Amino acid sequence: MNVKLRVWRQDNAQSEGRFIDYEARDLNPNMSFLEMLDVVNEEITKRGGEPIAFDHDCREGICGMCSCVINGEAHGPESKVATCQTYLRSFEDGETITVEPFRAKAFPLIKDLIVDRSAFDRVIQAGGFISAAAGAAPDGNAMLVPKQDADLAMDAAACIGCGACVAACKNASAMLFVAAKVSHLNVLPQGKPEKDRRALAMVEQMDKEGFGACTITGSCEAVCPKGISLNFIAKMNRDYLGALLRTGGK
Ligand code: SF4
Ligand code: FES
């Protein structure tokens, strides 16, 4: 199949960006979107041009590095998949596909389709450590975890930190990401001793990084490649309010 690409090109955060058109020909419909960008980059490089810069790593939906807005949707048209697991068969032969970076004040642009998502790392760092000993694998029954809590923690831990939730939100809110990261430890017994401190510190860091407020439109949940539920935001709000009342915010 053949597609036409309109790709956002920008040298750095200070320079002006613009869309550049490319033709991609003789593509296999079973290629991933990133493999198609590889093919386009090969052609650009052969002509002596500067390849399109884009983020990627695992290419199997687990690392959270890929980060394109495709035809106006973070991670493209398919539900619950990251850009790296989006395949050309999801597009029409001859279609014009627009590719842009995740846009948010807290994700400054580095180059072309690459943005700096280190704000997420700082939110996780603010969460700190757990005091429960986490050495060698413990006996399976040494600490009993209710099945529903274990399942909930696993659902939250599925967040790969890609930032699509921020890119999709009209306020560039990071609430879905932060809620997932707060919750996956807060629901487990091992995470309980630092529960209040964790909720307060991560929310405070989120605000410092310049993410916007959540108005619960659900656009984050709709684009999330891991199907993280809005319920985690409600849960984090409860954890945060409880922590404020118990500690006075200290
Ligand atoms: S909540 Fe979903 S969209 Fe947001 S960072 Fe985690 S995996 Fe990505
Ligand atoms: S490249 Fe790892 S999730 Fe897409």
CSV table of C-alpha atoms and ligand atoms in Angstrom, one decimal:
chain,number,residue,atom,x,y,z
A,1,MET,CA,0.0,0.0,0.0
A,2,ASN,CA,1.0,3.7,-0.4
A,3,VAL,CA,0.4,6.5,2.0
A,4,LYS,CA,1.0,10.2,2.1
A,5,LEU,CA,2.5,11.5,5.4
A,6,ARG,CA,2.3,15.0,6.8
A,7,VAL,CA,5.0,15.0,9.5
A,8,TRP,CA,5.7,17.7,12.1
A,9,ARG,CA,9.4,18.7,11.7
A,10,GLN,CA,11.0,21.0,14.3
A,11,ASP,CA,14.7,21.3,15.0
A,12,ASN,CA,14.3,22.2,18.7
A,13,ALA,CA,12.0,23.8,21.2
A,14,GLN,CA,13.1,27.3,20.2
A,15,SER,CA,12.8,27.0,16.4
A,16,GLU,CA,9.6,27.1,14.4
A,17,GLY,CA,8.0,23.9,13.4
A,18,ARG,CA,6.1,23.0,10.2
A,19,PHE,CA,4.4,20.0,8.5
A,20,ILE,CA,6.5,18.4,5.7
A,21,ASP,CA,4.9,16.0,3.2
A,22,TYR,CA,6.4,12.6,2.4
A,23,GLU,CA,5.2,9.8,0.1
A,24,ALA,CA,5.7,6.3,1.4
A,25,ARG,CA,5.3,3.6,-1.3
A,26,ASP,CA,5.1,-0.2,-1.6
A,27,LEU,CA,4.4,-0.7,2.1
A,28,ASN,CA,3.3,-4.0,3.6
A,29,PRO,CA,0.0,-3.5,5.4
A,30,ASN,CA,1.3,-5.6,8.3
A,31,MET,CA,4.2,-3.2,9.0
A,32,SER,CA,3.9,-1.4,12.2
A,33,PHE,CA,3.6,2.4,12.1
A,34,LEU,CA,7.2,2.8,13.4
A,35,GLU,CA,8.5,0.4,10.7
A,36,MET,CA,6.9,2.6,8.1
A,37,LEU,CA,8.7,5.6,9.6
A,38,ASP,CA,11.9,3.6,9.4
A,39,VAL,CA,11.3,3.1,5.7
A,40,VAL,CA,10.6,6.8,5.2
A,41,ASN,CA,13.7,7.6,7.1
A,42,GLU,CA,15.8,5.3,4.9
A,43,GLU,CA,14.6,7.2,1.8
A,44,ILE,CA,15.2,10.6,3.5
A,45,THR,CA,18.8,9.5,4.5
A,46,LYS,CA,19.5,8.2,1.0
A,47,ARG,CA,18.7,11.6,-0.4
A,48,GLY,CA,21.0,13.2,2.1
A,49,GLY,CA,18.3,14.6,4.3
A,50,GLU,CA,17.8,14.6,8.1
A,51,PRO,CA,15.7,11.6,9.3
A,52,ILE,CA,12.5,12.2,11.2
A,53,ALA,CA,13.3,12.0,14.9
A,54,PHE,CA,10.9,9.8,16.9
A,55,ASP,CA,10.9,8.0,20.2
A,56,HIS,CA,10.8,4.2,20.4
A,57,ASP,CA,12.3,1.3,22.3
A,58,CYS,CA,10.6,-2.0,22.9
A,59,ARG,CA,8.2,-1.8,20.0
A,60,GLU,CA,6.0,-4.3,21.8
A,61,GLY,CA,3.8,-2.0,23.8
A,62,ILE,CA,5.5,-2.3,27.2
A,63,CYS,CA,8.1,0.5,27.6
A,64,GLY,CA,6.0,3.6,26.9
A,65,MET,CA,8.6,5.3,24.7
A,66,CYS,CA,6.6,5.6,21.5
A,67,SER,CA,4.6,8.8,21.5
A,68,CYS,CA,3.0,10.0,18.2
A,69,VAL,CA,-0.3,11.8,17.7
A,70,ILE,CA,-1.6,10.2,14.5
A,71,ASN,CA,-4.5,11.9,12.7
A,72,GLY,CA,-5.2,13.9,15.8
A,73,GLU,CA,-5.3,10.9,18.2
A,74,ALA,CA,-2.6,10.1,20.7
A,75,HIS,CA,-1.2,6.6,19.6
A,76,GLY,CA,-3.5,6.6,16.5
A,77,PRO,CA,-6.9,5.2,15.6
A,78,GLU,CA,-6.8,1.8,17.4
A,79,SER,CA,-8.1,1.4,20.9
A,80,LYS,CA,-5.8,0.2,23.7
A,81,VAL,CA,-2.6,0.0,21.6
A,82,ALA,CA,0.5,2.1,21.6
A,83,THR,CA,1.9,3.7,18.4
A,84,CYS,CA,4.4,0.8,18.1
A,85,GLN,CA,1.6,-1.7,17.9
A,86,THR,CA,-0.5,0.3,15.4
A,87,TYR,CA,-0.3,-1.4,12.0
A,88,LEU,CA,-0.7,0.1,8.5
A,89,ARG,CA,-3.7,-2.2,7.9
A,90,SER,CA,-5.6,0.3,10.2
A,91,PHE,CA,-5.3,2.9,7.5
A,92,GLU,CA,-6.7,3.2,3.9
A,93,ASP,CA,-4.5,2.7,0.9
A,94,GLY,CA,-3.6,6.2,-0.4
A,95,GLU,CA,-4.6,7.9,2.9
A,96,THR,CA,-3.0,11.1,4.0
A,97,ILE,CA,-1.8,10.5,7.6
A,98,THR,CA,-0.8,13.4,9.9
A,99,VAL,CA,1.8,12.7,12.5
A,100,GLU,CA,2.6,15.1,15.3
A,101,PRO,CA,4.4,15.0,18.7
A,102,PHE,CA,2.5,14.8,22.1
A,103,ARG,CA,1.8,18.5,22.8
A,104,ALA,CA,1.8,19.7,26.4
A,105,LYS,CA,3.6,22.5,28.3
A,106,ALA,CA,5.1,20.0,30.7
A,107,PHE,CA,6.4,17.9,27.8
A,108,PRO,CA,8.8,20.4,26.0
A,109,LEU,CA,9.7,19.4,22.5
A,110,ILE,CA,13.2,18.1,21.9
A,111,LYS,CA,13.1,17.4,18.1
A,112,ASP,CA,10.4,16.6,15.5
A,113,LEU,CA,8.2,13.9,17.2
A,114,ILE,CA,10.3,13.6,20.4
A,115,VAL,CA,9.2,15.4,23.6
A,116,ASP,CA,10.8,15.4,27.0
A,117,ARG,CA,8.7,13.4,29.4
A,118,SER,CA,11.1,13.5,32.3
A,119,ALA,CA,8.4,15.3,34.3
A,120,PHE,CA,6.9,11.8,34.8
A,121,ASP,CA,10.2,10.5,36.2
A,122,ARG,CA,10.2,13.3,38.7
A,123,VAL,CA,6.7,12.5,39.8
A,124,ILE,CA,7.6,8.9,40.3
A,125,GLN,CA,10.8,9.9,42.2
A,126,ALA,CA,8.6,12.1,44.5
A,127,GLY,CA,6.7,8.9,45.4
A,128,GLY,CA,9.9,7.7,47.1
A,129,PHE,CA,10.5,4.2,48.4
A,130,ILE,CA,8.6,1.6,50.4
A,131,SER,CA,10.0,0.6,53.8
A,132,ALA,CA,8.8,-3.1,53.5
A,133,ALA,CA,11.8,-5.4,52.9
A,134,ALA,CA,11.8,-6.3,49.2
A,135,GLY,CA,14.9,-8.6,49.1
A,136,ALA,CA,14.6,-12.1,47.6
A,137,ALA,CA,11.3,-13.5,46.5
A,138,PRO,CA,9.3,-14.1,49.7
A,139,ASP,CA,7.1,-17.1,50.4
A,140,GLY,CA,3.9,-16.7,48.5
A,141,ASN,CA,1.8,-16.8,51.7
A,142,ALA,CA,4.1,-14.7,53.9
A,143,MET,CA,2.0,-11.6,53.4
A,144,LEU,CA,-1.6,-12.2,52.5
A,145,VAL,CA,-3.0,-9.9,49.9
A,146,PRO,CA,-6.7,-10.0,49.1
A,147,LYS,CA,-7.3,-11.1,45.6
A,148,GLN,CA,-9.3,-8.0,44.7
A,149,ASP,CA,-6.4,-5.7,45.9
A,150,ALA,CA,-3.8,-7.7,44.0
A,151,ASP,CA,-5.9,-7.4,40.8
A,152,LEU,CA,-6.4,-3.7,41.4
A,153,ALA,CA,-2.7,-3.1,41.9
A,154,MET,CA,-1.9,-5.1,38.8
A,155,ASP,CA,-4.4,-3.0,36.8
A,156,ALA,CA,-2.7,0.2,38.0
A,157,ALA,CA,0.8,-1.1,37.4
A,158,ALA,CA,-0.1,-1.7,33.8
A,159,CYS,CA,0.5,2.0,33.1
A,160,ILE,CA,3.6,2.3,30.9
A,161,GLY,CA,4.2,6.0,31.5
A,162,CYS,CA,3.8,6.9,27.8
A,163,GLY,CA,2.0,10.3,28.4
A,164,ALA,CA,-0.8,9.8,25.9
A,165,CYS,CA,-3.3,10.7,28.6
A,166,VAL,CA,-1.6,14.1,28.9
A,167,ALA,CA,-1.5,14.6,25.1
A,168,ALA,CA,-5.2,13.8,24.8
A,169,CYS,CA,-6.4,16.0,27.6
A,170,LYS,CA,-7.5,19.6,26.8
A,171,ASN,CA,-5.9,20.7,30.0
A,172,ALA,CA,-2.8,18.5,29.6
A,173,SER,CA,-3.6,16.9,32.9
A,174,ALA,CA,-1.5,14.0,34.2
A,175,MET,CA,-4.1,12.8,36.7
A,176,LEU,CA,-4.6,9.4,35.0
A,177,PHE,CA,-0.8,8.6,35.0
A,178,VAL,CA,-0.3,9.9,38.6
A,179,ALA,CA,-3.4,8.1,39.9
A,180,ALA,CA,-2.1,4.8,38.4
A,181,LYS,CA,1.4,5.3,39.9
A,182,VAL,CA,0.0,6.3,43.4
A,183,SER,CA,-2.6,3.5,43.4
A,184,HIS,CA,-0.4,0.5,42.4
A,185,LEU,CA,1.4,0.8,45.7
A,186,ASN,CA,-1.3,2.4,47.9
A,187,VAL,CA,-3.6,-0.6,47.5
A,188,LEU,CA,-1.1,-3.2,48.6
A,189,PRO,CA,-0.1,-3.9,52.2
A,190,GLN,CA,3.5,-3.3,51.4
A,191,GLY,CA,2.7,0.2,50.2
A,192,LYS,CA,0.4,1.2,53.1
A,193,PRO,CA,3.1,2.6,55.6
A,194,GLU,CA,4.0,5.5,53.1
A,195,LYS,CA,0.5,5.8,51.6
A,196,ASP,CA,-0.2,9.3,52.8
A,197,ARG,CA,3.2,10.7,52.2
A,198,ARG,CA,3.2,9.2,48.7
A,199,ALA,CA,-0.2,10.6,47.6
A,200,LEU,CA,0.8,14.1,48.9
A,201,ALA,CA,4.3,14.2,47.4
A,202,MET,CA,3.3,12.9,44.0
A,203,VAL,CA,0.3,15.2,43.6
A,204,GLU,CA,2.5,18.2,44.7
A,205,GLN,CA,5.2,17.3,42.1
A,206,MET,CA,2.5,16.9,39.4
A,207,ASP,CA,1.4,20.4,40.1
A,208,LYS,CA,5.0,21.7,40.1
A,209,GLU,CA,5.6,20.3,36.7
A,210,GLY,CA,2.9,22.4,35.2
A,211,PHE,CA,0.3,19.7,34.3
A,212,GLY,CA,-3.3,21.1,34.1
A,213,ALA,CA,-6.3,20.3,36.2
A,214,CYS,CA,-8.6,17.3,35.6
A,215,THR,CA,-12.2,18.0,34.6
A,216,ILE,CA,-13.0,14.3,34.1
A,217,THR,CA,-13.8,14.4,30.4
A,218,GLY,CA,-12.4,10.9,30.0
A,219,SER,CA,-10.2,11.6,27.0
A,220,CYS,CA,-7.2,10.2,28.9
A,221,GLU,CA,-8.9,6.9,29.5
A,222,ALA,CA,-10.1,6.8,25.8
A,223,VAL,CA,-6.5,6.9,24.4
A,224,CYS,CA,-4.7,5.0,27.1
A,225,PRO,CA,-3.0,2.0,25.5
A,226,LYS,CA,-3.3,0.0,28.8
A,227,GLY,CA,-6.9,0.8,29.5
A,228,ILE,CA,-6.2,2.5,32.8
A,229,SER,CA,-9.6,3.3,34.3
A,230,LEU,CA,-10.8,6.8,35.4
A,231,ASN,CA,-11.7,5.0,38.7
A,232,PHE,CA,-8.1,5.4,39.7
A,233,ILE,CA,-8.4,9.2,39.6
A,234,ALA,CA,-11.4,9.0,42.0
A,235,LYS,CA,-9.3,6.6,44.2
A,236,MET,CA,-6.3,9.0,44.2
A,237,ASN,CA,-8.5,11.9,45.1
A,238,ARG,CA,-9.8,10.0,48.1
A,239,ASP,CA,-6.3,9.0,49.1
A,240,TYR,CA,-5.1,12.6,48.7
A,241,LEU,CA,-8.0,14.1,50.7
A,242,GLY,CA,-7.6,11.5,53.5
A,243,ALA,CA,-3.8,12.2,53.6
A,244,LEU,CA,-4.5,16.0,53.9
A,245,LEU,CA,-6.9,15.4,56.7
A,246,ARG,CA,-4.6,13.0,58.6
A,247,THR,CA,-1.4,15.0,58.2
A,248,GLY,CA,-2.5,18.6,57.6
A,249,GLY,CA,-0.5,18.4,54.3
A,250,LYS,CA,2.9,17.9,55.9
B,1,SF4,S1,-2.2,6.2,32.2
B,1,SF4,FE1,-2.2,5.2,30.1
B,1,SF4,S2,-1.9,6.9,28.7
B,1,SF4,FE2,-1.3,7.7,30.7
B,1,SF4,S3,0.9,7.3,30.9
B,1,SF4,FE3,-0.1,5.5,31.8
B,1,SF4,S4,-0.3,4.0,30.0
B,1,SF4,FE4,0.1,6.0,29.1
B,2,FES,S1,8.1,1.4,21.7
B,2,FES,FE1,7.8,0.6,23.8
B,2,FES,S2,5.6,0.9,24.1
B,2,FES,FE2,5.9,1.6,22.0
